[in-house]
XYZ file of C-alpha atoms in Angstrom:
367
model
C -41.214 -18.904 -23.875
C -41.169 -18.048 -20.227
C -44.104 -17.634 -17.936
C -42.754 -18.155 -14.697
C -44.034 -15.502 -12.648
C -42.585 -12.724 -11.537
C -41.516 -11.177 -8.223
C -44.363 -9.382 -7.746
C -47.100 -11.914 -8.837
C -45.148 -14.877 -6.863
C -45.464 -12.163 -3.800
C -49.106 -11.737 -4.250
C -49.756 -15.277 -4.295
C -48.492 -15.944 -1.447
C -49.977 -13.526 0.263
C -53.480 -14.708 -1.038
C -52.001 -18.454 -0.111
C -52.016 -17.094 3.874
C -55.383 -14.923 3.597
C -57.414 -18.096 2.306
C -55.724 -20.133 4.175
C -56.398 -18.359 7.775
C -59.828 -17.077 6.717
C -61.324 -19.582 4.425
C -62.219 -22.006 6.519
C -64.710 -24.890 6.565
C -66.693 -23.714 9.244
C -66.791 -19.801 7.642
C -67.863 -21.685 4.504
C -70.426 -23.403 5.790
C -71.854 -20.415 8.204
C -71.393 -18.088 4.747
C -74.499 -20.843 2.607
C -74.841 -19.633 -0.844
C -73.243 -15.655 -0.334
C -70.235 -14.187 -0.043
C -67.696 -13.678 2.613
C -67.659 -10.139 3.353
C -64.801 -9.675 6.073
C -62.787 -12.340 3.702
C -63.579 -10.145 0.913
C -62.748 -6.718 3.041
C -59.394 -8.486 3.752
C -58.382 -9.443 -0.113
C -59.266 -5.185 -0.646
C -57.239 -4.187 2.273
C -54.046 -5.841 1.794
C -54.107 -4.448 -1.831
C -54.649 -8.141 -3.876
C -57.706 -6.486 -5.647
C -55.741 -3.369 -6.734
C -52.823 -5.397 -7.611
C -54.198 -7.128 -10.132
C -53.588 -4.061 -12.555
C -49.490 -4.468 -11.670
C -48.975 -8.547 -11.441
C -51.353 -8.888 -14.814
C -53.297 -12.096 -15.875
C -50.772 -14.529 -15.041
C -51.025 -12.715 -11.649
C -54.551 -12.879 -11.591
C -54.770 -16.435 -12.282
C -52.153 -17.642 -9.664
C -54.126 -15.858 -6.938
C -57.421 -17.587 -8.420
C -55.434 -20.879 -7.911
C -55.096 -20.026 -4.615
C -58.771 -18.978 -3.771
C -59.679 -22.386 -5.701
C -57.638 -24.380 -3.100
C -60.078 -23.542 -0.137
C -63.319 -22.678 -2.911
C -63.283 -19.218 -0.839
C -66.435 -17.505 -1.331
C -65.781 -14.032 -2.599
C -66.368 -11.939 -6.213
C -62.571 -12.181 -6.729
C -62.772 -13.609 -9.983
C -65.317 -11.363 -11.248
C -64.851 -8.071 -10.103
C -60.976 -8.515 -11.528
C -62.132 -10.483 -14.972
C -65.330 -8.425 -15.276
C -63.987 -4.753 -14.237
C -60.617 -3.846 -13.620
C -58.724 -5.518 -16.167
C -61.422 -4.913 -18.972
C -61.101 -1.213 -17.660
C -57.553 -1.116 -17.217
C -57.373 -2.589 -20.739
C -60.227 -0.788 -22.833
C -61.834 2.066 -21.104
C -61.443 5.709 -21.670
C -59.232 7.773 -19.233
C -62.232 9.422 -17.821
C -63.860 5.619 -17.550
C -60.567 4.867 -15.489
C -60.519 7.802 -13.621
C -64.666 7.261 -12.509
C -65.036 3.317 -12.198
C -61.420 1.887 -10.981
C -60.824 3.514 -7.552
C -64.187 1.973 -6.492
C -63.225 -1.860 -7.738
C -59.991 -1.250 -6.189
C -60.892 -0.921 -2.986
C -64.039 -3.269 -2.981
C -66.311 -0.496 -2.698
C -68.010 -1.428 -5.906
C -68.109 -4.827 -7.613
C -68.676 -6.400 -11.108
C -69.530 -9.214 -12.905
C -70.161 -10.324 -16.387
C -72.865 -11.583 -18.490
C -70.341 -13.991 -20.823
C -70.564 -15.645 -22.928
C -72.578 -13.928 -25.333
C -75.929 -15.759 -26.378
C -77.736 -13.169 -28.295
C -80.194 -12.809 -25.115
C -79.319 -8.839 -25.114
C -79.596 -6.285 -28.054
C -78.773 -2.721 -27.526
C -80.928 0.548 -28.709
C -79.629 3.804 -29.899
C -78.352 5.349 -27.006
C -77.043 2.586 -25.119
C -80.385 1.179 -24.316
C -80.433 -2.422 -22.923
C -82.913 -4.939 -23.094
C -82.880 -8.756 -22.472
C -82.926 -11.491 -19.973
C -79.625 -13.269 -18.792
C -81.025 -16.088 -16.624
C -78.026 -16.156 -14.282
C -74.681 -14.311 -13.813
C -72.100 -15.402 -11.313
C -71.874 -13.470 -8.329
C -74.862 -10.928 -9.084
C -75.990 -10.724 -5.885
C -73.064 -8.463 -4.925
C -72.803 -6.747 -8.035
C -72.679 -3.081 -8.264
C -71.901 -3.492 -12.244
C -72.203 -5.794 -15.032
C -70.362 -6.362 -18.057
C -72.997 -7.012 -20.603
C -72.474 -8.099 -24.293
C -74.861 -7.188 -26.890
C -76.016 -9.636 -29.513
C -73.588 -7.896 -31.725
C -70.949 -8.563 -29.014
C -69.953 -4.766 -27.979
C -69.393 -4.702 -24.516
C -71.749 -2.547 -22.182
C -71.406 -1.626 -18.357
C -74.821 -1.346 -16.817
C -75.463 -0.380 -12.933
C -77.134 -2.795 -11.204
C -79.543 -0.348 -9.517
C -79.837 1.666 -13.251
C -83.807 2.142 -13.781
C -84.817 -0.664 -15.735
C -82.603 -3.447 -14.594
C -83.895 -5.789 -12.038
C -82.714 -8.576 -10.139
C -82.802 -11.674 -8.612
C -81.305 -14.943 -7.258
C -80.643 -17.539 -8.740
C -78.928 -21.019 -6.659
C -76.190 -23.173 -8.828
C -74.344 -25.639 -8.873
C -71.455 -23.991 -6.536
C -72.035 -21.204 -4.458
C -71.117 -18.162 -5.948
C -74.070 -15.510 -5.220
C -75.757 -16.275 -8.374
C -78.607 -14.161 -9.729
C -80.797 -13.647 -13.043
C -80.606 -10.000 -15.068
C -83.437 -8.571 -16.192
C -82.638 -5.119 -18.559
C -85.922 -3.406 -19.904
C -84.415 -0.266 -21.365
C -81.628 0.020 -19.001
C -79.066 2.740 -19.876
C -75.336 1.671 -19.985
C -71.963 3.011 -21.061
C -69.842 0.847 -23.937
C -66.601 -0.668 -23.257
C -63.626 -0.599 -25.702
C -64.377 -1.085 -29.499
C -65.209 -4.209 -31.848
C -61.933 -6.130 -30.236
C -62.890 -6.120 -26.834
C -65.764 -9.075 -26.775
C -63.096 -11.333 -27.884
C -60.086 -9.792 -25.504
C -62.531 -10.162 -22.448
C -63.635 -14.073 -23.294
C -60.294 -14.721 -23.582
C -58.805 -13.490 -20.455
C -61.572 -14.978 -18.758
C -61.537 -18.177 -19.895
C -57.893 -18.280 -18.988
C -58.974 -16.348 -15.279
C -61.461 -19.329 -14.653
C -59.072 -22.078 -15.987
C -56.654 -20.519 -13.114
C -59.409 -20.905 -10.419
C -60.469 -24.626 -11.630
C -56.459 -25.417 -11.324
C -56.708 -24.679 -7.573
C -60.238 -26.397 -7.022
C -58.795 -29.536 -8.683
C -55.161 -29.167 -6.769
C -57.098 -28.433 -3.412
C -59.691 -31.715 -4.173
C -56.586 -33.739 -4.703
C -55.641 -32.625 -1.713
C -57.961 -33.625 0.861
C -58.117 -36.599 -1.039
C -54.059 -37.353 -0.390
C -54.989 -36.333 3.325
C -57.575 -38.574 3.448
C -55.999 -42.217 1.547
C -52.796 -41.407 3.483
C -54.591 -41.497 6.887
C -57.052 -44.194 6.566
C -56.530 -47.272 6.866
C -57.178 -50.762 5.333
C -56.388 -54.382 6.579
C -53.176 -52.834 8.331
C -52.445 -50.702 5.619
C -53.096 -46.903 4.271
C -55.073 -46.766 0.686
C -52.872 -45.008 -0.420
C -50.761 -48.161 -0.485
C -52.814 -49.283 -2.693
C -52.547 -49.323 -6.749
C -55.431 -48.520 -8.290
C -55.445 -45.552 -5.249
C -52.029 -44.380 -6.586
C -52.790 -44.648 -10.377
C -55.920 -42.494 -9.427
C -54.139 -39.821 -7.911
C -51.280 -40.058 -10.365
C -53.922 -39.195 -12.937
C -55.495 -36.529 -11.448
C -52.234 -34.819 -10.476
C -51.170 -35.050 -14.459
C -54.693 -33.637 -15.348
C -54.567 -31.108 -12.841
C -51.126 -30.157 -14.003
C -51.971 -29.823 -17.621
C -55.345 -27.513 -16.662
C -52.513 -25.239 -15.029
C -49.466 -25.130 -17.455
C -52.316 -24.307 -20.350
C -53.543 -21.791 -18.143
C -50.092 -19.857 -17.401
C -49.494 -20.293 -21.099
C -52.394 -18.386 -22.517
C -52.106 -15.936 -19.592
C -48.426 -15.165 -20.186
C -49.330 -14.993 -23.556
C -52.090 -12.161 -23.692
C -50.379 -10.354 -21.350
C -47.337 -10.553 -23.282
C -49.944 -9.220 -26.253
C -49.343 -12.319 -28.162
C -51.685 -14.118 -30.333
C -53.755 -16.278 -27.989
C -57.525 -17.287 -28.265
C -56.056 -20.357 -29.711
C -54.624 -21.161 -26.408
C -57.219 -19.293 -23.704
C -59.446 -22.530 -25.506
C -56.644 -24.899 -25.201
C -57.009 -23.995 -21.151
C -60.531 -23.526 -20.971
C -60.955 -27.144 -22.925
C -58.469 -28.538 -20.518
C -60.100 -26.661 -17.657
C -63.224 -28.079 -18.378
C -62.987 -31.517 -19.423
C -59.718 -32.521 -17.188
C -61.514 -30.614 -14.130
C -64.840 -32.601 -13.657
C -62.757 -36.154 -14.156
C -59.862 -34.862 -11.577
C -63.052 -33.717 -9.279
C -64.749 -36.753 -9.418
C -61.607 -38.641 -8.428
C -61.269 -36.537 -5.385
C -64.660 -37.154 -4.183
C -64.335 -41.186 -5.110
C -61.446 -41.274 -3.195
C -62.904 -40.100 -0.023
C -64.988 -43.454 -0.310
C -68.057 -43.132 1.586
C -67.166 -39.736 3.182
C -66.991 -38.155 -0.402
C -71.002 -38.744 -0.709
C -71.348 -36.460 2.710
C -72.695 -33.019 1.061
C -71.073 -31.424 4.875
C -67.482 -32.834 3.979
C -65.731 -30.363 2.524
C -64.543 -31.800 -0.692
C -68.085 -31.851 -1.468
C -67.561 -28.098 -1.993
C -64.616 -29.178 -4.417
C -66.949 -31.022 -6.562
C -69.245 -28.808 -6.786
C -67.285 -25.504 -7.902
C -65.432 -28.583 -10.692
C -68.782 -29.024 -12.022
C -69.404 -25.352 -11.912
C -66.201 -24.573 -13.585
C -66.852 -27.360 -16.163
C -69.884 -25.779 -18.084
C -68.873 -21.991 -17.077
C -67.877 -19.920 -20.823
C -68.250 -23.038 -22.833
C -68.162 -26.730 -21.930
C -65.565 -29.052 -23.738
C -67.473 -29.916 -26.908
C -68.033 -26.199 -27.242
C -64.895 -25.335 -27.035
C -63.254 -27.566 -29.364
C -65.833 -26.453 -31.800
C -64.898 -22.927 -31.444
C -61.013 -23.966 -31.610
C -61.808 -26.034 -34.773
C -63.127 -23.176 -36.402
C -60.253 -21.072 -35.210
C -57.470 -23.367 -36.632
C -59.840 -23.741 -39.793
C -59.822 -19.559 -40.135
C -56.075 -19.589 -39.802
C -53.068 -20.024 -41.557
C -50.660 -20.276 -39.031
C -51.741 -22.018 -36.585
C -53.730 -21.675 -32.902
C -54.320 -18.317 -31.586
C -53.534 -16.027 -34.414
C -56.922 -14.725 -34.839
C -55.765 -12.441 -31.437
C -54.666 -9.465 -31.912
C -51.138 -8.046 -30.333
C -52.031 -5.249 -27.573
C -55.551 -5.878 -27.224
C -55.889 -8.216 -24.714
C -56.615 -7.638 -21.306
C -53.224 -6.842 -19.809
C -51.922 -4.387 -17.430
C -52.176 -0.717 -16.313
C -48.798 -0.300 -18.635
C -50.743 -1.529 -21.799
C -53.681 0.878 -20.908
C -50.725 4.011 -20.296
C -49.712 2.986 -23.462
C -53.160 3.061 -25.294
C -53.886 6.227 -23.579
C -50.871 7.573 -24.784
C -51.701 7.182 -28.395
């Protein structure tokens, strides 16, 4: 195998590297509270890393995510590419395409998903929504929202559609948080019986992308920080149990990202790969709130300062952790998967129907 990125994806990372970097910045962080960053988020749609998503796929997608981790930038990034244009790209009709993507592309609209399902929605004839979702990342600047019934078909409802309502909603990390209320609500459906599964898959892989960077940029600050401060004469980083901390969290943060560039090579590839979206998510999870704690322990005293900014670190880790399945979750759900199959992880995925590229959607259209 070989997922190392291509020219384009490596050139939209780095441009996302520079955009957080110069706009992301403790102070805009702190000024933005619990919402979004809209000129940061105006900037990502004007220098065409929204649209490009559909090009560089979800190994693309999840390298920028690593970079918006680093500084825990506060815009619907994640969402609006997990949530709408690569489930559209991937499953809608042409005239869904044609209607919905222009809008995502250029941040005009936004989306977000209800995952994972929990059987809190159930659909009527016609499209008819009704449930509660008591929060949903980033709903406060929602324009759409993926919603899976309790018989997992995927529905797009508007979030101003007459009989959806609502609200906010504070988390653990910041991310514009809100609770869905759909009393009738009329939506469209999204791809066929496949696409539940597709769309929890590329996410889980999206999000294990994102928790890569929040771990890498805890780590960080927390190099920064044992390099610089000094001990008895000496920098704690000279120190061993210091070192075999940070050697530890480097491995862990390592493996969150190699499993995470796997399964994301893989499904856009159109390989078999819930097997391995788990693997990453598990990883993602469990690896992510240890190497997050580490960072903040390592900061000593400062790391208990809510104002310092690997505060913010710890926060989106513990976030991240729980976000489409915690770790025991997920190993069940892998255990059944290797228990249903007969060749090993990730066959249960089918080729081609994963959320991929504007090529794989041509090439559905086609037929």
């Amino acid at each position: 195998m070989d997922f190392r990125p291509g020219e384009e994806q490596a050139a939209a990372a780095a441009l996302a590297a520079r955009v957080f970097r110069d706009l992301s910045t403790p102070e805009r962080l702190a000024a933005a509270g619990s919402g979004s960053d809209a000129e940061l988020w105006k900037a990502l749609c004007d220098c065409g890393l929204v649209a490009a998503v559909e090009d560089t796929g979800l190994l693309g997608l999840v390298l920028v995510l690593e970079e918006q981790g680093r500084t825990t930038a506060q815009v619907p990034y994640a969402a609006t590419c997990t949530y709408g244009i690569l489930p559209l790209a991937a499953h809608g009709t042409p005239e869904q395409r044609r209607r919905l993507l222009p809008a995502l592309r250029t941040g005009e609209a936004v989306a977000t998903g209800a995952l994972p399902d929990r059987g809190r929605v159930t659909a009527a004839p016609g499209g008819r929504l009704t449930g509660t979702v008591p929060w949903v990342p980033w709903l406060r600047d929602a324009t759409h929202v993926l919603v899976p019934d309790a018989d997992r078909a995927l529905w797009l409802v508007r979030t101003d559609a007459p009989g959806a309502e609502t609200g906010p909603v504070e988390t653990t990390a910041p991310w514009s948080a809100g609770r869905l209320t759909l009393s009738g609500a009329g939506a469209e459906r999204l791809g066929g019986p496949d696409a539940y599964t597709a769309v929890l898959a590329a996410a889980r892989t999206a999000f294990a992308g994102l928790q890569a960077g929040v771990c890498a940029g805890s780590l960080a600050r927390a190099v920064e920080h044992t390099s610089t401060r000094e001990q008895f004469g000496r920098p704690l980083s000279a120190k061993q149990g210091v070192l075999l901390r940070a050697a530890d969290a480097h491995m862990e943060t390592e493996a969150i990202r190699v499993t995470a560039y796997e399964a994301a090579w893989r499904i856009d590839e159109g390989l078999p790969a819930d097997g391995h979206a788990l693997t990453a998510a598990w990883w993602a999870s469990e690896a992510g709130k240890r190497v997050v704690h580490a960072g903040q322990h390592l900061h000593g005293g400062a790391g208990a300062d809510l104002e310092h900014p690997v505060h913010r670190h710890f926060l989106w880790g513990r976030q991240l952790d729980a976000y489409l399945g915690c770790g025991s979750e997920l190993l069940a759900e892998l255990g059944a998967l290797l228990a249903r199959s007969e060749d090993g992880p990730g066959r249960a995925a089918a080729p081609g129907r994963a959320c991929t590229s504007r090529a794989g959607a041509a090439g559905e259209e086609r037929a």
